[in-house]
Tab-separated table of C-alpha atoms in Angstrom:
chain	number	residue	atom	x	y	z
W	1	MET	CA	-3.766	17.754	-13.555
W	2	SER	CA	-3.957	13.975	-13.878
W	3	PRO	CA	-5.719	11.884	-11.234
W	4	ALA	CA	-3.576	10.310	-8.531
W	5	PHE	CA	-4.163	7.063	-6.677
W	6	ARG	CA	-2.418	6.199	-3.421
W	7	THR	CA	-3.126	3.325	-1.065
W	8	THR	CA	-1.746	1.850	2.125
W	9	THR	CA	-2.765	-0.485	4.905
W	10	ILE	CA	-2.586	0.086	8.617
W	11	ALA	CA	-2.655	-2.519	11.364
W	12	VAL	CA	-5.037	-2.000	14.266
W	13	HIS	CA	-4.948	-4.069	17.435
W	14	THR	CA	-8.522	-4.119	18.764
W	15	GLY	CA	-8.051	-6.685	21.514
W	16	ARG	CA	-10.509	-9.323	22.619
W	17	ARG	CA	-13.458	-7.105	23.471
W	18	GLU	CA	-16.018	-5.251	21.406
W	19	THR	CA	-14.591	-1.888	20.482
W	20	VAL	CA	-14.863	1.250	18.433
W	21	HIS	CA	-11.407	2.429	17.322
W	22	ASN	CA	-10.932	5.975	16.035
W	23	LEU	CA	-9.207	5.995	12.627
W	24	THR	CA	-9.477	9.736	11.965
W	25	GLY	CA	-5.885	10.542	12.929
W	26	ALA	CA	-4.503	7.696	10.800
W	27	CYS	CA	-6.594	8.903	7.844
W	28	GLU	CA	-5.358	12.484	8.238
W	29	ALA	CA	-1.744	11.292	8.567
W	30	PHE	CA	-2.064	9.222	5.380
W	31	LEU	CA	-3.445	12.223	3.482
W	32	ALA	CA	-0.639	14.479	4.739
W	33	GLU	CA	2.105	11.942	3.943
W	34	SER	CA	0.753	11.275	0.470
W	35	GLY	CA	0.361	14.931	-0.454
W	36	ALA	CA	-3.346	14.461	-1.184
W	37	ARG	CA	-5.216	17.705	-1.905
W	38	GLU	CA	-8.669	17.250	-3.478
W	39	GLY	CA	-10.433	13.946	-4.008
W	40	LEU	CA	-11.902	10.984	-2.178
W	41	LEU	CA	-10.578	8.787	0.595
W	42	ASN	CA	-11.930	5.264	0.819
W	43	VAL	CA	-11.561	3.477	4.146
W	44	PHE	CA	-12.043	-0.290	3.812
W	45	VAL	CA	-11.862	-3.105	6.358
W	46	PRO	CA	-11.196	-6.416	4.551
W	47	HIS	CA	-12.774	-8.527	7.280
W	48	ALA	CA	-16.107	-10.371	7.401
W	49	THR	CA	-16.748	-9.254	10.974
W	50	ALA	CA	-15.938	-5.521	11.172
W	51	GLY	CA	-17.230	-2.252	9.768
W	52	VAL	CA	-16.502	1.443	9.314
W	53	ALA	CA	-18.768	4.125	10.781
W	54	VAL	CA	-18.730	7.916	10.651
W	55	ILE	CA	-20.251	9.221	13.882
W	56	GLU	CA	-19.555	11.503	16.835
W	57	THR	CA	-17.202	10.195	19.506
W	58	GLY	CA	-16.216	11.324	22.964
W	59	ALA	CA	-19.748	12.028	24.202
W	60	GLY	CA	-20.779	8.397	24.591
W	61	SER	CA	-21.972	7.806	21.024
W	62	ASP	CA	-19.329	5.143	20.418
W	63	GLU	CA	-20.510	3.152	23.458
W	64	ASP	CA	-24.133	3.801	22.447
W	65	LEU	CA	-23.345	2.282	19.050
W	66	LEU	CA	-21.941	-0.874	20.658
W	67	ASP	CA	-24.974	-1.075	22.971
W	68	ALA	CA	-27.383	-0.686	20.032
W	69	LEU	CA	-25.555	-3.379	18.076
W	70	GLY	CA	-25.751	-5.625	21.146
W	71	ASP	CA	-29.527	-5.082	21.264
W	72	LEU	CA	-29.953	-5.714	17.535
W	73	LEU	CA	-27.463	-8.584	17.354
W	74	PRO	CA	-27.385	-10.336	20.726
W	75	ARG	CA	-24.347	-12.444	21.602
W	76	THR	CA	-26.277	-15.705	22.041
W	77	ASP	CA	-26.136	-19.176	20.525
W	78	ARG	CA	-29.142	-18.465	18.252
W	79	TRP	CA	-26.966	-17.879	15.173
W	80	ARG	CA	-26.535	-20.581	12.523
W	81	HIS	CA	-22.913	-19.555	11.955
W	82	GLN	CA	-21.490	-21.126	15.108
W	83	HIS	CA	-17.721	-21.463	15.008
W	84	GLY	CA	-15.723	-19.436	17.508
W	85	SER	CA	-16.990	-17.997	20.761
W	86	THR	CA	-20.672	-17.939	21.712
W	87	GLY	CA	-22.543	-15.478	19.533
W	88	HIS	CA	-19.784	-15.147	16.952
W	89	GLY	CA	-22.373	-15.599	14.198
W	90	ARG	CA	-23.699	-12.118	14.981
W	91	ASP	CA	-20.265	-10.699	14.128
W	92	HIS	CA	-20.752	-11.978	10.580
W	93	VAL	CA	-24.061	-10.088	10.316
W	94	LEU	CA	-22.492	-6.820	11.519
W	95	PRO	CA	-21.231	-5.651	8.078
W	96	ALA	CA	-24.822	-5.668	6.785
W	97	LEU	CA	-25.572	-2.926	9.348
W	98	VAL	CA	-22.172	-1.212	9.604
W	99	ALA	CA	-20.657	-1.361	6.120
W	100	PRO	CA	-17.016	-2.444	5.805
W	101	HIS	CA	-16.190	0.806	3.981
W	102	ALA	CA	-16.744	4.550	3.839
W	103	THR	CA	-15.817	7.025	1.101
W	104	LEU	CA	-15.113	10.538	2.320
W	105	PRO	CA	-14.416	13.853	0.568
W	106	VAL	CA	-10.957	15.387	0.888
W	107	VAL	CA	-10.735	19.160	0.521
W	108	ALA	CA	-7.469	21.110	0.776
W	109	GLY	CA	-5.709	17.974	2.001
W	110	ARG	CA	-8.091	17.312	4.893
W	111	LEU	CA	-11.113	15.126	5.479
W	112	ALA	CA	-14.270	17.173	4.968
W	113	LEU	CA	-15.993	15.826	8.071
W	114	GLY	CA	-18.651	17.561	10.116
W	115	THR	CA	-17.623	19.238	13.354
W	116	TRP	CA	-18.233	16.212	15.555
W	117	GLN	CA	-17.701	13.386	13.052
W	118	SER	CA	-14.930	10.799	13.295
W	119	VAL	CA	-14.005	7.787	11.164
W	120	LEU	CA	-14.299	4.627	13.244
W	121	LEU	CA	-13.469	0.953	12.982
W	122	VAL	CA	-16.311	-1.015	14.572
W	123	ASP	CA	-15.185	-4.433	15.755
W	124	THR	CA	-17.495	-6.721	17.734
W	125	ASN	CA	-15.457	-9.870	17.056
W	126	ARG	CA	-13.720	-10.948	20.262
W	127	ASP	CA	-12.012	-13.846	18.454
W	128	ASN	CA	-9.803	-11.701	16.179
W	129	PRO	CA	-7.714	-9.101	18.044
W	130	ASP	CA	-5.865	-7.743	14.995
W	131	ARG	CA	-7.349	-5.892	12.041
W	132	THR	CA	-6.134	-4.416	8.780
W	133	VAL	CA	-7.586	-1.211	7.384
W	134	ARG	CA	-6.925	-0.141	3.781
W	135	LEU	CA	-6.827	3.595	3.039
W	136	SER	CA	-7.075	4.557	-0.643
W	137	PHE	CA	-7.009	8.112	-2.002
W	138	TYR	CA	-8.128	9.065	-5.486
W	139	GLY	CA	-7.817	12.652	-6.573
């Protein structure tokens, strides 16, 4: 069987507040629509101020992540990168801590995630309410 490559983009409206947006359903829908069976799914956010995380959600971990990022990267005027709202420079440091991509195994057409894991878009940039996420399957 020859390898297959499929890719698409999805638009995500994150609003003007820090947020964690669950992408798991969109990833699963893309895999189902594309007929993907075995391979790898890459989730990529082509933005300088957003990232992709794989963590538990629904039990407060998503809010804990935003709180931890706020502690590590405070929204103050200390940042050298100073266009946009106060503290926007910290948004440009975010991808060094929360990478703008994740590559995940696909088995039998489904993401091979742990029981409590979800694929999340992490967006702390209050100046850009709309994001693009690229999903690419190779298998």
